[in-house]
Short mmCIF file of C-alpha atoms in Angstrom, two decimals:
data_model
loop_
_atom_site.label_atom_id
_atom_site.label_comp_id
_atom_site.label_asym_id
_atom_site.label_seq_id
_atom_site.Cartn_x
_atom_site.Cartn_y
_atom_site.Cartn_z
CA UNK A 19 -66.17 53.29 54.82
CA UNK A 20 -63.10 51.12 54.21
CA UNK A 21 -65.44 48.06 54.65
CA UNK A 22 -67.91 49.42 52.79
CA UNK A 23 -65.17 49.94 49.81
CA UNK A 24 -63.83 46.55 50.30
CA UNK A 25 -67.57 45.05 49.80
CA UNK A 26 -67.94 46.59 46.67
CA UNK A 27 -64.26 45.98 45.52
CA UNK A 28 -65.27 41.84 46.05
CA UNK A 29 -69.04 42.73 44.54
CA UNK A 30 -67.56 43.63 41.40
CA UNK A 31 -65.22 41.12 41.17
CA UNK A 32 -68.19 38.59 41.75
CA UNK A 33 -69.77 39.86 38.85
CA UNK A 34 -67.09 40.12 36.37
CA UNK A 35 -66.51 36.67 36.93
CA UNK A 36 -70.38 36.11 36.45
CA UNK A 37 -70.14 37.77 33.47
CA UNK A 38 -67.25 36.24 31.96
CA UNK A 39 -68.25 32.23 32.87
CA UNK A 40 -71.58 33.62 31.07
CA UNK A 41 -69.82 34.67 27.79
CA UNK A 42 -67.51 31.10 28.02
CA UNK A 43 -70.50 29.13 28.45
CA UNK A 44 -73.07 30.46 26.10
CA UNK A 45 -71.50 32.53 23.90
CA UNK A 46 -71.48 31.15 20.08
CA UNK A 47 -67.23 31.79 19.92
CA UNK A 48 -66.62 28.78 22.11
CA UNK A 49 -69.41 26.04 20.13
CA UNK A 50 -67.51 23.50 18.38
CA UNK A 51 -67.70 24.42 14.61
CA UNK A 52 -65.40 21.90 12.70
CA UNK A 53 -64.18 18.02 13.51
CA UNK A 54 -61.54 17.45 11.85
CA UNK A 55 -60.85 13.37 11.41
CA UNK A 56 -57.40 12.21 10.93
CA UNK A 57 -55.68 9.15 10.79
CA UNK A 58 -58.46 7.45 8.04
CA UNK A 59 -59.95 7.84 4.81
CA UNK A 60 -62.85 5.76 5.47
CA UNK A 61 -66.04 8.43 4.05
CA UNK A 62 -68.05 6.16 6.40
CA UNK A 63 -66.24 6.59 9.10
CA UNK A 64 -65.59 10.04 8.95
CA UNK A 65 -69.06 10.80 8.63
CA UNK A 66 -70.46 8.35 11.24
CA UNK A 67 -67.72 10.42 13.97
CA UNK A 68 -68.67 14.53 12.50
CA UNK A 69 -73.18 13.03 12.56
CA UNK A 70 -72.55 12.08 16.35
CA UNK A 71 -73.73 15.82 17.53
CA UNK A 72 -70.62 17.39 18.61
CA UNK A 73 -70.69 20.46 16.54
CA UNK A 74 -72.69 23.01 18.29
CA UNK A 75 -71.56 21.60 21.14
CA UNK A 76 -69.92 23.70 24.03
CA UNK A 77 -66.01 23.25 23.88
CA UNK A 78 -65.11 23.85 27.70
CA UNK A 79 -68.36 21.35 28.58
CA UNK A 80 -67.51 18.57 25.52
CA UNK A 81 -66.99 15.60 27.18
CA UNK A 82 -64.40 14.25 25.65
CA UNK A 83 -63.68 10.76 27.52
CA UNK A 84 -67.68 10.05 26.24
CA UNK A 85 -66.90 11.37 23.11
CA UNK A 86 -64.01 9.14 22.67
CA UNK A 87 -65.50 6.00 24.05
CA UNK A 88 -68.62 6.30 21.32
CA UNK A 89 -66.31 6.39 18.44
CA UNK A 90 -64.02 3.48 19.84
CA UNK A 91 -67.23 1.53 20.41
CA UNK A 92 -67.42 1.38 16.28
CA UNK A 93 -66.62 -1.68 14.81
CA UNK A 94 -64.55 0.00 12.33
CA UNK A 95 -62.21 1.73 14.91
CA UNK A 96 -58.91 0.14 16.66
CA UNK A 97 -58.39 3.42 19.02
CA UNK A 98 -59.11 7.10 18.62
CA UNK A 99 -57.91 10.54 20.31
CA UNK A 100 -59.51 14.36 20.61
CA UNK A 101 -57.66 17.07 21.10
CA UNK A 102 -59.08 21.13 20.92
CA UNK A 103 -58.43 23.70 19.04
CA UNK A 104 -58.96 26.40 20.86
CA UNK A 105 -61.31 28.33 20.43
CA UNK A 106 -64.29 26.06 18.22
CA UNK A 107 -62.53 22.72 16.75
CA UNK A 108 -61.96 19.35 17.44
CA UNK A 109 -59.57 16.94 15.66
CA UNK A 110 -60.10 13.90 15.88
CA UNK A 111 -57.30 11.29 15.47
CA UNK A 112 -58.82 7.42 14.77
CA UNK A 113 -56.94 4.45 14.15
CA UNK A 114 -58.82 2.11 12.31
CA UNK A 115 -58.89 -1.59 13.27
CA UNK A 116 -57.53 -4.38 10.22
CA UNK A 117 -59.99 -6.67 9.45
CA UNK A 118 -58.88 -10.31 10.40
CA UNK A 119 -59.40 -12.58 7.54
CA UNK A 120 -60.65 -16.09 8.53
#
């Protein structure tokens, strides 16, 4: 009997924790809603980084090293940054690069 209560103590635990990765992972609270650019004024820019299909996105599953290395990979960007806000933004921080005159 003691087993039998300790197998359904570890049963329900299983499934509360089913339950609740479920609601993290697919509920609409965690989906990225705003990204938020600082650091430029550039309306090019800024929309280039918010049309790259992160909103909607998953916040726990963003990956935010990819994320990161598309908008660096812009001509128009020195270095940039992400950083959540918990529970459905992103800001993102860019640093544009100077153009070099020749």
């Amino acid at each position: 009997s003691n087993f039998l209560m300790k197998l359904l103590g570890l049963f329900a635990i299983l499934l509360v924790g089913i339950l609740v990765a479920n609601f993290v992972f697919t509920s609409s609270t965690f989906r990225v809603e705003q990204v938020n650019i600082v650091g430029t004024h550039n309306t090019v820019l800024v929309k280039a980084i918010q049309h790259m299909g992160i909103q909607g996105q998953n916040i726990f599953l963003l990956n935010v090293a990819a994320i990161t290395a598309r908008i660096e990979a812009s001509p128009m960007v020195a270095t940039a940054s992400l950083s959540k806000q918990w529970p459905n933004s992103l800001v993102v921080t860019v640093r544009e690069r100077v153009p070099v005159l020749l």
